[in-house]
Short mmCIF file of C-alpha atoms in Angstrom, two decimals:
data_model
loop_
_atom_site.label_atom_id
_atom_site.label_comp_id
_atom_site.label_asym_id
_atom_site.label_seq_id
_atom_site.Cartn_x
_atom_site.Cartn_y
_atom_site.Cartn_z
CA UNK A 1 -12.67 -4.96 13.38
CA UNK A 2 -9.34 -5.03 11.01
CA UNK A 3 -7.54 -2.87 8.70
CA UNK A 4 -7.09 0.57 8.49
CA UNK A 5 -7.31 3.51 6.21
CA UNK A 6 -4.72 6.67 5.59
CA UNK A 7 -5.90 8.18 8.30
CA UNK A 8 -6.26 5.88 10.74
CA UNK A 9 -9.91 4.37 11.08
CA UNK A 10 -10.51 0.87 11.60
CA UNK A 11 -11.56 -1.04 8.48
CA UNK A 12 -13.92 -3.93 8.61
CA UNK A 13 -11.86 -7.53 7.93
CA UNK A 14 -12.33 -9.47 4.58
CA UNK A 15 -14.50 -12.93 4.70
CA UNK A 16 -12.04 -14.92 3.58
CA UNK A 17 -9.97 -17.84 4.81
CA UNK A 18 -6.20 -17.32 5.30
CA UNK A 19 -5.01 -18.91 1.96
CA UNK A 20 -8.09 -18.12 -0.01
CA UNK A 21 -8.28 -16.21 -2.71
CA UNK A 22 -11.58 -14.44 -4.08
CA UNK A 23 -13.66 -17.21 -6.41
CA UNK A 24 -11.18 -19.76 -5.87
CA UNK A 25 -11.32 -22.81 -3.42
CA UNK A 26 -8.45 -25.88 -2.52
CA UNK A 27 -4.90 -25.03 -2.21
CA UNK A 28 -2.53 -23.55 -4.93
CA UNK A 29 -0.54 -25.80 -6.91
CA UNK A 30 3.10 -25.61 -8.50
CA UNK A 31 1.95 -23.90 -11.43
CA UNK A 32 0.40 -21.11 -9.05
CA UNK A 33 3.16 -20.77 -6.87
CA UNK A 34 5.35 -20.25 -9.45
CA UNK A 35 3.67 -17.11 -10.33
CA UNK A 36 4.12 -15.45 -7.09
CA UNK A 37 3.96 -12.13 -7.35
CA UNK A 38 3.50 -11.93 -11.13
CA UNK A 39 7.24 -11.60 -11.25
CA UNK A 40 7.63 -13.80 -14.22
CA UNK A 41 9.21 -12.51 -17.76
CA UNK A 42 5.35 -12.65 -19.02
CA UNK A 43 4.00 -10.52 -16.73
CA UNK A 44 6.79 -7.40 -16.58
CA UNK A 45 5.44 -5.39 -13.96
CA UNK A 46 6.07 -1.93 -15.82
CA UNK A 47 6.44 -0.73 -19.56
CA UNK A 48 8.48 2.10 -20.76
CA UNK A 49 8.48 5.10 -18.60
CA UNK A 50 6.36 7.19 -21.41
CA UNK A 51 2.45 6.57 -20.80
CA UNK A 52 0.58 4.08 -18.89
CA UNK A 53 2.83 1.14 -17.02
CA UNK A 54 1.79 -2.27 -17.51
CA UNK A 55 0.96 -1.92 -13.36
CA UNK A 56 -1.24 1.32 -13.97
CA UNK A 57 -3.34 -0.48 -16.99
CA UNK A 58 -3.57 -3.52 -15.44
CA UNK A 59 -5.23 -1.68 -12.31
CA UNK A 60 -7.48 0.51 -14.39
CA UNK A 61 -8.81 -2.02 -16.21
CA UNK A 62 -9.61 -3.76 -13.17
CA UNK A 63 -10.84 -0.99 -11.20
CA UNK A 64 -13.65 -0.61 -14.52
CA UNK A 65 -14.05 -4.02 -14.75
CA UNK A 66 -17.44 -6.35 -13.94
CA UNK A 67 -17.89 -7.29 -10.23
CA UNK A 68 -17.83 -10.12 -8.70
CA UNK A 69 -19.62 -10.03 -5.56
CA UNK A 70 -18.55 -7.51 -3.18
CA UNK A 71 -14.82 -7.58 -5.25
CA UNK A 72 -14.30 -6.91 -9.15
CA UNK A 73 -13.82 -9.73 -11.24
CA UNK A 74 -10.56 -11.92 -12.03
CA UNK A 75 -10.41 -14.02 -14.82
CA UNK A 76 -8.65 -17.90 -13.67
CA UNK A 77 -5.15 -17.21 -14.30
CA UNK A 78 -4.86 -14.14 -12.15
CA UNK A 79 -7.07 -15.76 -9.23
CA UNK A 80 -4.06 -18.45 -9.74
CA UNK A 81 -1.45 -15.52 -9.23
CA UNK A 82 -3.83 -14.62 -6.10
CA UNK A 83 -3.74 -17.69 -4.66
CA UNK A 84 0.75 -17.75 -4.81
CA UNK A 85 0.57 -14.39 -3.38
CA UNK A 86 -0.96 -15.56 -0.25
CA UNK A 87 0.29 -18.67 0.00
CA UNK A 88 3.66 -17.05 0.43
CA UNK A 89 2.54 -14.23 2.47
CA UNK A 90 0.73 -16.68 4.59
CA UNK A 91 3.62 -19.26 5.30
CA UNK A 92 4.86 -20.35 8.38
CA UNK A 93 8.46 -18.26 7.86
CA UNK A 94 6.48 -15.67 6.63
CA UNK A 95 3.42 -14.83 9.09
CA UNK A 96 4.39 -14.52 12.85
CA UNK A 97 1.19 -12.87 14.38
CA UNK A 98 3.41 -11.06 16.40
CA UNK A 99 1.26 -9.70 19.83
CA UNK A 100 1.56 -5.83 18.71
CA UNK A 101 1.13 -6.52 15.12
CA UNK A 102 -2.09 -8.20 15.98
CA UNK A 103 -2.90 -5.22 18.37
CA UNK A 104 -2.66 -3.09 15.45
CA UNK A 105 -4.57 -5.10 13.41
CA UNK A 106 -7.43 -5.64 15.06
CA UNK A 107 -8.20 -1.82 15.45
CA UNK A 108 -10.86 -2.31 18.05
CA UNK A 109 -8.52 -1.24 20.76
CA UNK A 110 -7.57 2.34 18.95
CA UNK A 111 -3.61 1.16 19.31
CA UNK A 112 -4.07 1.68 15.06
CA UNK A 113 -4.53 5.42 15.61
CA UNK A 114 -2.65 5.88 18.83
CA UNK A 115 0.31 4.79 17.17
CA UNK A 116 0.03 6.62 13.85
CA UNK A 117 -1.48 10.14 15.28
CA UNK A 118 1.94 9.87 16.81
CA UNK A 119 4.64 9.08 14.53
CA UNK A 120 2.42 12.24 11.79
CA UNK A 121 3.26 14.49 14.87
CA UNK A 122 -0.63 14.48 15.20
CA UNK A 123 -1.02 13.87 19.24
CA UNK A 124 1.93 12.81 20.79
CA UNK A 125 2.49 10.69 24.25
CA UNK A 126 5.42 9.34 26.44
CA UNK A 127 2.37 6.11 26.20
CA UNK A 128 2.37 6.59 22.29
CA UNK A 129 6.21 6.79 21.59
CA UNK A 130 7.20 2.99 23.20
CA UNK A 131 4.19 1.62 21.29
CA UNK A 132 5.73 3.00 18.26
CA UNK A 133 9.00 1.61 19.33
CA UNK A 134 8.08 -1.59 19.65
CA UNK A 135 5.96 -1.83 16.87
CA UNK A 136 7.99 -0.36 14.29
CA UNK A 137 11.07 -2.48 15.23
CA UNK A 138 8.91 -5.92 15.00
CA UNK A 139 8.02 -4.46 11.50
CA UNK A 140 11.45 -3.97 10.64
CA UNK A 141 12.28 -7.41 11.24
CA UNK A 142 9.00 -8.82 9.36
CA UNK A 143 10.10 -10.63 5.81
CA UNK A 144 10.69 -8.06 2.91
CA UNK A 145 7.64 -8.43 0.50
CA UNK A 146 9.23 -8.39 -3.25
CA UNK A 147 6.08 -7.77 -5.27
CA UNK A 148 3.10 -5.02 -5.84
CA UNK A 149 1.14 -3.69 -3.14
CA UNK A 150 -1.87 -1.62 -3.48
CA UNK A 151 -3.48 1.26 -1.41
CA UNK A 152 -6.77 2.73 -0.99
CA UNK A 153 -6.02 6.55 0.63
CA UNK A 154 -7.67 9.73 -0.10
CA UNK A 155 -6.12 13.86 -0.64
CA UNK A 156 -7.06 17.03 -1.26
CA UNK A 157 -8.44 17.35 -4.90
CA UNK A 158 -5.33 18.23 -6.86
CA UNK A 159 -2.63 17.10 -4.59
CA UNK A 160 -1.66 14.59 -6.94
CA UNK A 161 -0.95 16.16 -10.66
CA UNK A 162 -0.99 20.37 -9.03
CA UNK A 163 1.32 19.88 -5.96
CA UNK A 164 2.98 16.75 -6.09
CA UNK A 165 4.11 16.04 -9.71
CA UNK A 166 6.18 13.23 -11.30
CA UNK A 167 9.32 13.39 -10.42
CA UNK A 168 8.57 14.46 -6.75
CA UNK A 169 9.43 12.08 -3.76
CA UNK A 170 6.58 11.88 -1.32
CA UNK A 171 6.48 9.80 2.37
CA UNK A 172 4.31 9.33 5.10
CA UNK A 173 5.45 9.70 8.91
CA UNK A 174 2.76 6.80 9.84
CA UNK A 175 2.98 3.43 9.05
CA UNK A 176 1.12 2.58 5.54
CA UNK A 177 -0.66 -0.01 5.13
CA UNK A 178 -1.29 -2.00 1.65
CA UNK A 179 -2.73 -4.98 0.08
CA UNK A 180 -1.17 -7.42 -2.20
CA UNK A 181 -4.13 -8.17 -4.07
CA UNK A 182 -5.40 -5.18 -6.03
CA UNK A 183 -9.48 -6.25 -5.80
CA UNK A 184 -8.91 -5.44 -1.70
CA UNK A 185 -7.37 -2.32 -2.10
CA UNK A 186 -10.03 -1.42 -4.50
CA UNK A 187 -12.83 -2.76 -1.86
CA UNK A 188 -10.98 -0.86 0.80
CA UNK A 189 -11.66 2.81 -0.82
CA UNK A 190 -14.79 1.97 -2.34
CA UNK A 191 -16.05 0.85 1.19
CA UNK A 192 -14.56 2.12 4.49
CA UNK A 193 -12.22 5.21 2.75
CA UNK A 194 -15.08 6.14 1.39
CA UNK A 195 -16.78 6.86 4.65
CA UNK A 196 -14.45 9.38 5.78
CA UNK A 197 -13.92 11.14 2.16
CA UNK A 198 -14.27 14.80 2.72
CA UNK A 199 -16.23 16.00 -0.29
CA UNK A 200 -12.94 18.29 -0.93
CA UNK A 201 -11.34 15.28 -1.46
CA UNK A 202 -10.65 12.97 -3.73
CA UNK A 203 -10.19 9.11 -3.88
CA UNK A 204 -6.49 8.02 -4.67
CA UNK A 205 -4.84 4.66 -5.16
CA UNK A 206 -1.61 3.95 -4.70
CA UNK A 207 0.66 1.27 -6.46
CA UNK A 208 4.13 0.57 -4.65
CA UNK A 209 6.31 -1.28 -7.19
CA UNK A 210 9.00 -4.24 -6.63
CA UNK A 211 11.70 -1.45 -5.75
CA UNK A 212 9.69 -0.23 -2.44
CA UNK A 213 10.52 -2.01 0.62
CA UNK A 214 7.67 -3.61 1.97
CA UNK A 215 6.86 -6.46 4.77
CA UNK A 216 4.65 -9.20 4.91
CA UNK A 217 2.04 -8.64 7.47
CA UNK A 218 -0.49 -10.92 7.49
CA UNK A 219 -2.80 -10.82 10.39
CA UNK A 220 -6.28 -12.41 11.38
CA UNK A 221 -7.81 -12.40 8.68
CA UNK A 222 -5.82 -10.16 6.61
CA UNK A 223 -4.22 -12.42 4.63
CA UNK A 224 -2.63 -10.29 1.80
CA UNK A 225 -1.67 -7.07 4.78
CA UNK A 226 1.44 -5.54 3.69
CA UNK A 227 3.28 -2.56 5.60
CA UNK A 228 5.37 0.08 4.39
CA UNK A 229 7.51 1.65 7.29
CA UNK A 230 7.32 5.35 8.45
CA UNK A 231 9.03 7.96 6.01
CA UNK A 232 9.98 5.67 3.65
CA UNK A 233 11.07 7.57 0.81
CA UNK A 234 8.81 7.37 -2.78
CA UNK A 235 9.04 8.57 -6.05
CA UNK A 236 6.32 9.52 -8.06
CA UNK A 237 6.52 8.03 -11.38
CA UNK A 238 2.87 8.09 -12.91
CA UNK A 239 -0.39 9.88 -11.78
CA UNK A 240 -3.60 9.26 -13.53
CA UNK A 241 -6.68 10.29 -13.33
CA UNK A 242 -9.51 7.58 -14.21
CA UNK A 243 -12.72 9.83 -14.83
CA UNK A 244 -14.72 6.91 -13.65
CA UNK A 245 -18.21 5.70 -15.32
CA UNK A 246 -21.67 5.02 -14.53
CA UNK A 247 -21.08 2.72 -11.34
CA UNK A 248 -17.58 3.82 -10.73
CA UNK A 249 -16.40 7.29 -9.46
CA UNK A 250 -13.47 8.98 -9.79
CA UNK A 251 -10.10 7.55 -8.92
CA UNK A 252 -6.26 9.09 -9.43
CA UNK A 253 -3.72 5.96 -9.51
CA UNK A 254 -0.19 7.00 -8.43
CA UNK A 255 2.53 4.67 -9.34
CA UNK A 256 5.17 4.40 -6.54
CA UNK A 257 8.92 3.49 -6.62
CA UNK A 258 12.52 3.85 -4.23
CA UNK A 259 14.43 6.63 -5.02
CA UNK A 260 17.84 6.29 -6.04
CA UNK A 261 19.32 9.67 -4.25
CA UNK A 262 16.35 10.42 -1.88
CA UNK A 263 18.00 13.15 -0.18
CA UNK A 264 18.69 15.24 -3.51
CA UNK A 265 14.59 15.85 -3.40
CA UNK A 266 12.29 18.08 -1.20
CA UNK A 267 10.17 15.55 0.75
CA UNK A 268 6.60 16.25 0.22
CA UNK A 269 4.10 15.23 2.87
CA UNK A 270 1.60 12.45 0.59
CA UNK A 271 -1.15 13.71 2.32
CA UNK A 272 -1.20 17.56 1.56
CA UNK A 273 2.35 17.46 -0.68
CA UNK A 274 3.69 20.24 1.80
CA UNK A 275 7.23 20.21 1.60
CA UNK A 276 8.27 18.45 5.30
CA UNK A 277 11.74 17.98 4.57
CA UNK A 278 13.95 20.53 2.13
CA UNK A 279 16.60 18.75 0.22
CA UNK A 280 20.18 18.24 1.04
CA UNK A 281 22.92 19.75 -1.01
CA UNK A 282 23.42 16.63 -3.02
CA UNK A 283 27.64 16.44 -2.06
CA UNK A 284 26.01 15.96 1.60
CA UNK A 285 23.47 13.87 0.44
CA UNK A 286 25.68 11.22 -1.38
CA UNK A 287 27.98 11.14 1.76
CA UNK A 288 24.67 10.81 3.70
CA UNK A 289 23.53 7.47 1.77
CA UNK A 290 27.46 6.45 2.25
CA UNK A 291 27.57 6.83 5.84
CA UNK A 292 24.03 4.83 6.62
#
């Protein structure tokens, strides 16, 4: 058993090794390390805020892109970029295994579900909210992750581009996982999401960007697991729709990024884009941000 989707169901775990990267083999050298993250000048995560990002393209062309395998295919550079990304995620300082992170994790044991049913105010327990506790605070304490993650999730048809619109800021009460490798997060919907799609709804990936704080949480074999903490606040920045081909259906890709003055926007639930939490009167807000 291993990772999870949106709503909670266990995902099966990937075959590879801790450090290994898909199509590659032996360990990373300088050159790769140095491109952890694809943070270099070359590779500028995002292009001007009109049209498609640099982040957005990049994914779409990968999402249509030849296979490779079970994954799509990445040309020898970027399996180089692969290869830094987990070799940080996967260091010593860096991956703890902490007991309840592994619990959560491995899935088998429904802790995955327990835990997020109750922090979405799905099913809540006395039981539920200390395993929430303790998880979430071992989270919190987890290394900040500075790069892209990537998430497979799925929503009503429309959510994204009717309901929630750019502009809006959008969070999750559960804890979200991601992947740090785009080819997983792709495998992820086009596998085990895709088992639980209602046909009402439709596939969605979502792209958290440098500004999002994230934590490396590697785990078993999960090498590239990346966790974004309940309710933290996102703003939508791009939403398009990729009409898909042939062998590939439908996808919307949502590009994700911090807020500056989170409190100055309704909160819309990123599930159903329900407003869960009205916006504060932005003199309150400001003093709000100030105070924390």
């Amino acid at each position: 058993m291993g990772l999870f989707d949106d709503r909670g169901h266990t995902m099966p775990t990937t075959p590879y090794t801790r450090l290994q990267a898909p199509g590659t083999s032996g360990a990373p050298g300088t050159a790769a390390r140095s491109r952890f993250a694809c943070l270099d000048g070359a590779r500028s995560a995002f292009s001007s805020e009109k049209g498609m990002s640099h982040a957005c393209e990049a994914l779409k062309a990968l999402y249509l892109g030849p296979d490779d395998g079970p994954y799509r295919q990445r040309d020898a550079s970027q399996r180089q970029d692969d290869l830094a990304i987990l070799e940080q995620l996967n260091a010593d300082a860096n991956r703890q295994d902490p007991p309840c992170l592994v619990d959560y994790i491995e899935g088998g044991n429904g802790e995955h579900r327990i835990i997020n049913d109750h922090l979405r105010g799905l099913r809540r327990s006395d039981h539920a909210a200390r395993m929430a506790r303790a998880l979430c605070d071992t989270v919190s304490k987890l290394t900040p992750y500075p790069g892209i993650a990537y998430r497979a999730t799925t929503a009503p048809a429309g959510v994204y581009g009717q309901t929630i619109v750019l502009g809006d800021v959008i969070h999750d009460g559960g804890l979200m996982s991601a992947s740090a490798l785009p080819q997983h997060a792709i495998h992820w919907m086009e596998t085990w999401t895709a088992q639980f799609r209602d046909p009402a709804s439709e596939h969605v990936l979502l792209i958290f960007d440098e500004t999002v704080p994230k934590h490396m949480a590697a785990g078993g074999m999960l090498a590239d697991h990346v966790l974004v903490t309940p309710d933290t606040p996102l703003k939508v920045k791009e939403i398009h729709r990729i009409e898909g081909d042939a062998s590939r259906q439908p996808v919307v890709l949502v590009r994700l990024k911090s807020p500056a003055h989170p409190f100055e926007h309704d909160m819309k639930n990123c599930f159903t884009g329900d407003i869960d939490f009205p916006a504060l009167e932005r003199s309150w807000s400001r003093r709000f941000a100030f105070w924390r």
